[in-house]
Coordinates of C-alpha atoms (C1' of nucleotides) in Angstrom, one line a residue:
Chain A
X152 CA -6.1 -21.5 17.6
X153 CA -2.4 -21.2 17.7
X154 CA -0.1 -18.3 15.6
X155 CA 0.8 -20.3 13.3
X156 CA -2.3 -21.6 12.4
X157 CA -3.4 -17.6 12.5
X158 CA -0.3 -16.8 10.2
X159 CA -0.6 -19.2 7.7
X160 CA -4.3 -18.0 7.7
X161 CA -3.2 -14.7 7.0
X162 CA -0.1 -15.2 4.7
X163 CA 2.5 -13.6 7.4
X164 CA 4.4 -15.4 9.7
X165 CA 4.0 -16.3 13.2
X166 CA 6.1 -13.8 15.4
X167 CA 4.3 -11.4 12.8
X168 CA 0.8 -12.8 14.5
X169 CA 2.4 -12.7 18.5
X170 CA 3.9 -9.4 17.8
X171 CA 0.4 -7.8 16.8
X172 CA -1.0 -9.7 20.0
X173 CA 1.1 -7.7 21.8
X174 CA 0.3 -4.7 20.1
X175 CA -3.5 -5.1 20.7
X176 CA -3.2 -6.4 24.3
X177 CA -4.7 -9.3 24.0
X178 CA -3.3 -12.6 25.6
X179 CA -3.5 -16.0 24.6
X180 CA -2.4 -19.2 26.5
X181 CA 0.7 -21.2 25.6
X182 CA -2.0 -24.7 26.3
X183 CA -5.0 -23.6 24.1
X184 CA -3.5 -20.8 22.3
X185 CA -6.1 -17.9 20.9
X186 CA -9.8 -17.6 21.5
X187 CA -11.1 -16.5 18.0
X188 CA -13.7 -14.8 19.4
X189 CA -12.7 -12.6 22.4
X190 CA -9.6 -12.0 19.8
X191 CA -11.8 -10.9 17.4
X192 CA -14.0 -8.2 19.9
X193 CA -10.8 -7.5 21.1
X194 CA -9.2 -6.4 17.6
X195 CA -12.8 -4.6 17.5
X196 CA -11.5 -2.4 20.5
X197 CA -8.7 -1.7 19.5
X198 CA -9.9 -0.4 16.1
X199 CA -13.4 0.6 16.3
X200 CA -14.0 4.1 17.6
X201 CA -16.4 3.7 20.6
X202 CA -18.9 6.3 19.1
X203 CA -18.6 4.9 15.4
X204 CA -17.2 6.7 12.4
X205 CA -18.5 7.9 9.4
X206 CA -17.8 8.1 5.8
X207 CA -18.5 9.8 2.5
X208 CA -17.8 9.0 -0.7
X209 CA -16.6 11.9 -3.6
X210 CA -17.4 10.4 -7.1
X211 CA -19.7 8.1 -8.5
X212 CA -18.1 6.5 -11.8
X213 CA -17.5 3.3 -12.3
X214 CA -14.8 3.3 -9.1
X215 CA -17.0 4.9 -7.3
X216 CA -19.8 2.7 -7.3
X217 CA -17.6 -0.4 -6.7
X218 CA -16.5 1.3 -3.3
X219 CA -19.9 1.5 -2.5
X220 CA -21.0 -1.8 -3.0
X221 CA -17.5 -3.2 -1.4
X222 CA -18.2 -0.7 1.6
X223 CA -22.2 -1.7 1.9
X224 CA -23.3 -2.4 5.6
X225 CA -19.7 -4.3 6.4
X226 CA -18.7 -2.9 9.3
X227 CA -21.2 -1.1 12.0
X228 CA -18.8 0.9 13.5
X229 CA -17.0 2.2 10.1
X230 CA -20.5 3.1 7.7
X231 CA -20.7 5.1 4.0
X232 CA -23.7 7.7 4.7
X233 CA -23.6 9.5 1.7
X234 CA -21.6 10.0 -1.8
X235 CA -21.6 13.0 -3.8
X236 CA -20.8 14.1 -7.7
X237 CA -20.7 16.6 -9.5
X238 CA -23.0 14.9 -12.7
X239 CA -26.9 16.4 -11.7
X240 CA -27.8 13.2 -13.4
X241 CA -26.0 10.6 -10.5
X242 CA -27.5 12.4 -7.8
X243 CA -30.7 12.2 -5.6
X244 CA -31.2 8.6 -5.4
X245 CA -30.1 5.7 -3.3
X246 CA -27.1 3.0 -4.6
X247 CA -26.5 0.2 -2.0
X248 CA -28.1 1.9 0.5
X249 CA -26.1 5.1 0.2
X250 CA -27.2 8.3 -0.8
X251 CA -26.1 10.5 -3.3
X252 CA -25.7 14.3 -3.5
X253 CA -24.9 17.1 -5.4
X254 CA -21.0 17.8 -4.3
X255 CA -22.6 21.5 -3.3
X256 CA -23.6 20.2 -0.6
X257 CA -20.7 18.4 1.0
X258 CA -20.2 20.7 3.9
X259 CA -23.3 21.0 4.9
X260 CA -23.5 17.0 4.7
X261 CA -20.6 16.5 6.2
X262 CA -21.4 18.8 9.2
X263 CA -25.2 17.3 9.6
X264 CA -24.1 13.6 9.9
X265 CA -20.5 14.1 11.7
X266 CA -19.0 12.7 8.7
X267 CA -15.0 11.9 9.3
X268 CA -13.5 10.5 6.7
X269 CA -13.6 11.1 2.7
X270 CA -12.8 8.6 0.0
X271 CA -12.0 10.8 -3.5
X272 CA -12.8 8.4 -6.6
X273 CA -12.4 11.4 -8.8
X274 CA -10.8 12.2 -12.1
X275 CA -7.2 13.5 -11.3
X276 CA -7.6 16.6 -12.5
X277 CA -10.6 17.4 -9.7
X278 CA -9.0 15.5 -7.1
X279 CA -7.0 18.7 -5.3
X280 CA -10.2 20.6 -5.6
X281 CA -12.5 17.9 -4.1
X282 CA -9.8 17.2 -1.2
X283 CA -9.6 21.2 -0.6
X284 CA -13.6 21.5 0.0
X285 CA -13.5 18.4 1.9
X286 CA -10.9 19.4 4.9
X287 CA -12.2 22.9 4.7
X288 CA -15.5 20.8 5.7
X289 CA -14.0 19.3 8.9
X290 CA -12.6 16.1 7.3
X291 CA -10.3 14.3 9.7
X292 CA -8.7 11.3 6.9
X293 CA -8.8 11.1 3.5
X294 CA -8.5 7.9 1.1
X295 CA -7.4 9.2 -2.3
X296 CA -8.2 6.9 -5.4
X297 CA -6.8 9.7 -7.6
X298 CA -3.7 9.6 -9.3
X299 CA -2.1 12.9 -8.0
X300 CA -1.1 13.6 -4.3
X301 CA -3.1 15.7 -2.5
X302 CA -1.6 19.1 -0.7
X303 CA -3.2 19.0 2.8
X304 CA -2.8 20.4 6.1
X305 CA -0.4 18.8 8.5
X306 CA -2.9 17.4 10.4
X307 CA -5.3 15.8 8.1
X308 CA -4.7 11.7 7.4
X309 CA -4.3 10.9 3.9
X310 CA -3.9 7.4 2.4
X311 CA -3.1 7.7 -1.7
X312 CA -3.8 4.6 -3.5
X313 CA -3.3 4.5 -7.2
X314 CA -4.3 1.5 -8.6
X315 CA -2.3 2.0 -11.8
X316 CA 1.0 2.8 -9.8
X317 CA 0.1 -0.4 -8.0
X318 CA -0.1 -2.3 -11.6
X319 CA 3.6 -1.1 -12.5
X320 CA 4.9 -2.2 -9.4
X321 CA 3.4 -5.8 -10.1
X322 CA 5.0 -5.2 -13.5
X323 CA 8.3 -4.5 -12.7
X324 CA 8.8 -7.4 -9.7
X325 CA 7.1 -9.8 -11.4
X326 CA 9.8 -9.5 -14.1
X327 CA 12.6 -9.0 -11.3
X328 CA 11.2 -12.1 -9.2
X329 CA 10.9 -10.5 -5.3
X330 CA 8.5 -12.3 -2.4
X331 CA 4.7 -10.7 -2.2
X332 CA 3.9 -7.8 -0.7
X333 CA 0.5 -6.3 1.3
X334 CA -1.8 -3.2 1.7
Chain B
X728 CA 14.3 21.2 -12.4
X729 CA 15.6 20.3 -8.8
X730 CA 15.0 18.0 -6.4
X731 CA 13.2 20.2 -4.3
X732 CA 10.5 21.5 -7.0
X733 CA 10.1 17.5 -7.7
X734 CA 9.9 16.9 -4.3
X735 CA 7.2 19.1 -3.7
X736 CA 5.3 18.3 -7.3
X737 CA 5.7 13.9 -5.8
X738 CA 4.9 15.2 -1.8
X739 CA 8.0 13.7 -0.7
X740 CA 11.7 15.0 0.5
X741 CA 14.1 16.4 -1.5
X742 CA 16.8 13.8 -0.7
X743 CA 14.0 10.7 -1.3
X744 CA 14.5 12.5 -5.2
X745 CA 18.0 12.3 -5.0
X746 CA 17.9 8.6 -3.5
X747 CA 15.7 8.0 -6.2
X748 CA 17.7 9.3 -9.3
X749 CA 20.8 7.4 -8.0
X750 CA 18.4 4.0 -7.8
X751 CA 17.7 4.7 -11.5
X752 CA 20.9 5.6 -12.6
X753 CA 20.2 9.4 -13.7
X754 CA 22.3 12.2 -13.1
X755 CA 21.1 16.2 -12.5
X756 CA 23.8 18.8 -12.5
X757 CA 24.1 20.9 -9.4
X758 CA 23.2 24.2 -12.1
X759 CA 20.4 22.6 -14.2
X760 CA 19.1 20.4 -12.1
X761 CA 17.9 17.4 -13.6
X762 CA 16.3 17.4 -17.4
X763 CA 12.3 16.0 -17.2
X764 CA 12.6 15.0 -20.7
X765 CA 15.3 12.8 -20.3
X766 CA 14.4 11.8 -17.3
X767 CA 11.5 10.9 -17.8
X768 CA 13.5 8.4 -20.5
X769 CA 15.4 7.1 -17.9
X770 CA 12.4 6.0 -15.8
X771 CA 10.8 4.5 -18.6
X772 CA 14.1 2.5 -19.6
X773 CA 14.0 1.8 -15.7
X774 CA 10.9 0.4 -15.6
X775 CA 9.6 -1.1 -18.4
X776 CA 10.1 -4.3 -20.1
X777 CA 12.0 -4.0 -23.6
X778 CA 9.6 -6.3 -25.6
X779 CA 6.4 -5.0 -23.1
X780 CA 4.0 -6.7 -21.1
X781 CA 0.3 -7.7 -21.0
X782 CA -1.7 -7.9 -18.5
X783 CA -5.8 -9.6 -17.9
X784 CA -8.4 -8.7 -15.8
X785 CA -10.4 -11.6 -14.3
X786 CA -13.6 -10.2 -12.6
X787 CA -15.9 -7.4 -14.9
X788 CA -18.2 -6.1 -12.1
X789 CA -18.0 -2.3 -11.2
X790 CA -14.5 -2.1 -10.0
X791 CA -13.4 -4.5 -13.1
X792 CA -14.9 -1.9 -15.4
X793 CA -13.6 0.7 -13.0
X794 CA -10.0 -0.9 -13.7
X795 CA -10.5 -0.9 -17.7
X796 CA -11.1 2.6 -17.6
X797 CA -8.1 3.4 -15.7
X798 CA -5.6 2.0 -17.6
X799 CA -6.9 2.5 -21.2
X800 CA -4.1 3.1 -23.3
X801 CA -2.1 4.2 -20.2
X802 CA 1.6 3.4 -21.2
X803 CA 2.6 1.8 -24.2
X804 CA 4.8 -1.0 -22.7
X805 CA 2.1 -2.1 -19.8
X806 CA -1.2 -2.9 -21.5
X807 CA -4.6 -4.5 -20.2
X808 CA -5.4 -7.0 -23.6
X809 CA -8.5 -9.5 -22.5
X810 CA -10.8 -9.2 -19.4
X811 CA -12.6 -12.6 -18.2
X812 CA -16.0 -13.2 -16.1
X813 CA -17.6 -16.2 -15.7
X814 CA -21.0 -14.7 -16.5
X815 CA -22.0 -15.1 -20.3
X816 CA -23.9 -12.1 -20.2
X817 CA -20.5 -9.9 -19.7
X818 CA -18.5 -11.3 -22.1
X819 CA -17.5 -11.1 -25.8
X820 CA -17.8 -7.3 -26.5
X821 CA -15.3 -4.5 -26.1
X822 CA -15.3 -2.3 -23.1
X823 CA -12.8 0.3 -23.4
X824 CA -10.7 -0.8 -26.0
X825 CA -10.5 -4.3 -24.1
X826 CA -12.0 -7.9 -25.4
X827 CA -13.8 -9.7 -22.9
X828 CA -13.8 -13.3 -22.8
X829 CA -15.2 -16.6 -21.0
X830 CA -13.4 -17.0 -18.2
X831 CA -13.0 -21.0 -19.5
X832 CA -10.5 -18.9 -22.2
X833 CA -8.1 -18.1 -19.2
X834 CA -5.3 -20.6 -20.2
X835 CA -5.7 -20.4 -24.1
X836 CA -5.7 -16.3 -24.2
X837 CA -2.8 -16.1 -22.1
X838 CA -0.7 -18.3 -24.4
X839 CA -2.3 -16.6 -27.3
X840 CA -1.7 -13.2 -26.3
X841 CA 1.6 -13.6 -23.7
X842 CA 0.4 -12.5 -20.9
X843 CA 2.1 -12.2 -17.6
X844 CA 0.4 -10.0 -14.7
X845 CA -3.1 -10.7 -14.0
X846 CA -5.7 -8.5 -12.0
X847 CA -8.1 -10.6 -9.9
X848 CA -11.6 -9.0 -8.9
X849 CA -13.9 -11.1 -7.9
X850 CA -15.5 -11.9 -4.6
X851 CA -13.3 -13.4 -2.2
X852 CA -15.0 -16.6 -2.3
X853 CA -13.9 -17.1 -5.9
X854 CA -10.5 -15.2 -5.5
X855 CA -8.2 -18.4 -4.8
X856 CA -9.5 -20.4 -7.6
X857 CA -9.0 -17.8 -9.8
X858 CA -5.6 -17.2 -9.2
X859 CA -5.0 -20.7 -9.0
X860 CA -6.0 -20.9 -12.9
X861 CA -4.0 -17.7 -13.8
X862 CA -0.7 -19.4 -12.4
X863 CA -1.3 -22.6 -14.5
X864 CA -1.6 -20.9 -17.2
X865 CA 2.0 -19.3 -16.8
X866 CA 1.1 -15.8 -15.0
X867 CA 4.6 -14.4 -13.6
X868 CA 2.4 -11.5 -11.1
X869 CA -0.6 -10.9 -9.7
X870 CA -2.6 -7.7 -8.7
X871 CA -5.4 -9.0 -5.9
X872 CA -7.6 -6.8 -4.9
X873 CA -10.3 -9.4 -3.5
X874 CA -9.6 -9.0 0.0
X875 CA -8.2 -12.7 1.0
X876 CA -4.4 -13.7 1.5
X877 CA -3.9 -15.5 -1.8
X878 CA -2.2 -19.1 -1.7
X879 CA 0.6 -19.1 -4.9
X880 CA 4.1 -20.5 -5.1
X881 CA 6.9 -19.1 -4.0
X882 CA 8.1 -17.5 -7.3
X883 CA 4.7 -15.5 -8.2
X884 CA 4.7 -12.1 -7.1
X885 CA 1.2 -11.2 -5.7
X886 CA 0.3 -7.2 -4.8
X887 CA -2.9 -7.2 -1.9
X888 CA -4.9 -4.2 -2.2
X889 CA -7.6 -4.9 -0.3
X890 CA -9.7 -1.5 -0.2
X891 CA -12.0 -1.7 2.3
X892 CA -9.0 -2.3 5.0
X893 CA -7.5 0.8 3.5
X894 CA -10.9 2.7 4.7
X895 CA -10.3 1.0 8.0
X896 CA -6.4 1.9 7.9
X897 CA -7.8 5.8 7.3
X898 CA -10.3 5.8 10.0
X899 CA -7.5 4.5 12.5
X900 CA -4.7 6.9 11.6
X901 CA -7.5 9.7 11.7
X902 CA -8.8 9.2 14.9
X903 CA -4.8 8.5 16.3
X904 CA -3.2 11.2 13.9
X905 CA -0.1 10.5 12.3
X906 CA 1.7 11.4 9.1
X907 CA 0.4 10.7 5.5
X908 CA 1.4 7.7 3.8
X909 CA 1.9 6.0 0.3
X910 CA 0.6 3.5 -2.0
Chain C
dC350 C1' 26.0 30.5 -2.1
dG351 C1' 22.6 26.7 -4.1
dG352 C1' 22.6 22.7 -6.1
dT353 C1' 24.0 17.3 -6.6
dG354 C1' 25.8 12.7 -5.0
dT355 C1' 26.4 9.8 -1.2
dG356 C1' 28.4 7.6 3.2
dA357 C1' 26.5 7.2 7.6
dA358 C1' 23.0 7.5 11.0
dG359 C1' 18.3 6.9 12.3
dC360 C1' 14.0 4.7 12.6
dG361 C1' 10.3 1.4 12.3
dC362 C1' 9.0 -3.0 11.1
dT363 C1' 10.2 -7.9 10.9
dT364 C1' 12.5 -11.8 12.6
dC365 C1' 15.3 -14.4 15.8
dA366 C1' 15.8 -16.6 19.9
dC367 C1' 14.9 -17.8 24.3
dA368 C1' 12.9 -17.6 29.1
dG369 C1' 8.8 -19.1 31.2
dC370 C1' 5.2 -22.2 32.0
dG371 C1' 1.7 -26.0 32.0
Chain D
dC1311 C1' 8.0 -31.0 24.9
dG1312 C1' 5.1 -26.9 22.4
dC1313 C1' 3.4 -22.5 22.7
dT1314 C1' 3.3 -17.7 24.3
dG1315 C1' 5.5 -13.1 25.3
dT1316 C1' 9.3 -10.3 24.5
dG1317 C1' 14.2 -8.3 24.5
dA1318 C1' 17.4 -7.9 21.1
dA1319 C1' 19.2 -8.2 16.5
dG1320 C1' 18.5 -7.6 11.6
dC1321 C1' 17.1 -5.2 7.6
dG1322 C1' 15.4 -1.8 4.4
dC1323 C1' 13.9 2.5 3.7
dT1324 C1' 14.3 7.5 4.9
dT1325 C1' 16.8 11.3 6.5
dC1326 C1' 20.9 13.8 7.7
dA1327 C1' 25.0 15.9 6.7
dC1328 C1' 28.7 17.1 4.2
dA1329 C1' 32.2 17.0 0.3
dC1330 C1' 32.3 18.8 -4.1
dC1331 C1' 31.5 22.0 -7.8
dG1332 C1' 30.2 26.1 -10.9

DNA sequence: CGGTGTGAAGCGCTTCACAGCG
DNA sequence: CGCTGTGAAGCGCTTCACACCG
């Protein structure tokens, strides 16, 4: 499998594909190109902590449970162990495999399944609380959903996605014509 | 208000505000500051179309009706009018304020109703055909968030926001730590 | 001083372009 | 030849730094 067989694949170009290559460590031949598979355990490496990570989810609405599902049993090394709210009524049952909590009981969660990373599907206006409890916890990332940025320490990793911002910008460049854009 | 108490309210710097007001055309005064009222005007006559634009959903599972909810009656000049499914049982009924339709009904509502941005979320196996429909029928951009590269001509803008490599990008950068980072 | 507006420098990602090799 | 690997150039966004002004 040649780059630019693996960049039209992917919609980027092929130096894009050889310069990640290079990134990853991983060689191909000039005669027979990539080999999908050791490529593709060696992309695993170079992601995948050795010991696994884990993740929670804060918020079970509508968003919320679409994470879940999109998140269920995809990846071994990167699992959702447990999601949280604040409703008594969402809690203390099992969606997709994932099992919810009262948001109480974050830390102790957090601490009793080495959970690293947080996902915060929560309205806007809980969104600084929930990311507060959740570094105070021992969170090492965050992936905020919410619409607001999130104050955090220095060394915490956080990742804001608003989806509505992300509708705007579609809005506006789709009027003023530009060439697509990724994650 | 100045550039540094907006800097701190978006998390960014003080001269990315500046930057920023000179890209939109608004001027502060070094004693005021800049006025929120007005410039909040100016970002809106920035931004937004003059005669508005609609925008579809195409995919009502739990991140579709994740989606309606978000941008319910969200801004005036950017509204979500008709969501599609292919399943019968999800269609023609309100959720949110938005009529759901047949997906069959792509091309007719979006003459009917001017439409121009579309928001694909369906599985990825369907994803392609999907937004092959939505260009025919005259779609200018496209928000994906099915997580395939999508194939379009050249003059469509398309937006990936492909969530679970988001949760991967997090557990990377929180394992390698690094600086926060935007939508 | 404490602000804004902005040319210029910096930085990171993307693309070019070419050596090397079967 | 055709493809990989990679130094170097390009490009766009971010940050610096400073003139200007009340």
């Amino acid at each position: 499998m040649y780059s630019h067989q693996l960049a039209k694949a992917a919609g980027v170009t092929p130096a894009q594909v050889r310069r990640d290559m290079m990134d990853i460590g991983y060689n191909g031949s000039p005669i027979h190109g990539y080999n999908v598979t050791e490529l593709i355990k060696s992309i695993d490496d170079f992601l995948d902590a050795p010991e696994g990570q884990r993740a929670m989810l804060v918020g079970i609405g509508n968003l919320g449970r679409a994470l879940i599902s999109y998140f269920a049993g995809r990846r071994p090394q990167l699992t959702l162990v447990a999601a949280f709210d604040r409703d008594p009524r969402k809690v203390n049952r099992v969606i997709h495999g994932t099992r919810c909590y009262p948001d109480k009981r974050i830390a102790k969660v957090v601490k009793a399944k080495g959970i690293s990373i947080a996902i915060i599907a929560v309205p806007a206006s809980e969104a600084q609380a929930v990311a507060k409890k959740c570094v105070k916890a021992g969170i090492k990332g965050i992936l905020n959903f919410a619409p607001v940025p999130l104050h955090v320490p220095e060394h915490i990793y956080v990742l804001d996605t608003d989806i509505s911002m992300a509708l705007e910008k579609v809005a506006f460049f789709a009027r003023n014509k530009r060439r697509r854009s990724g994650v």
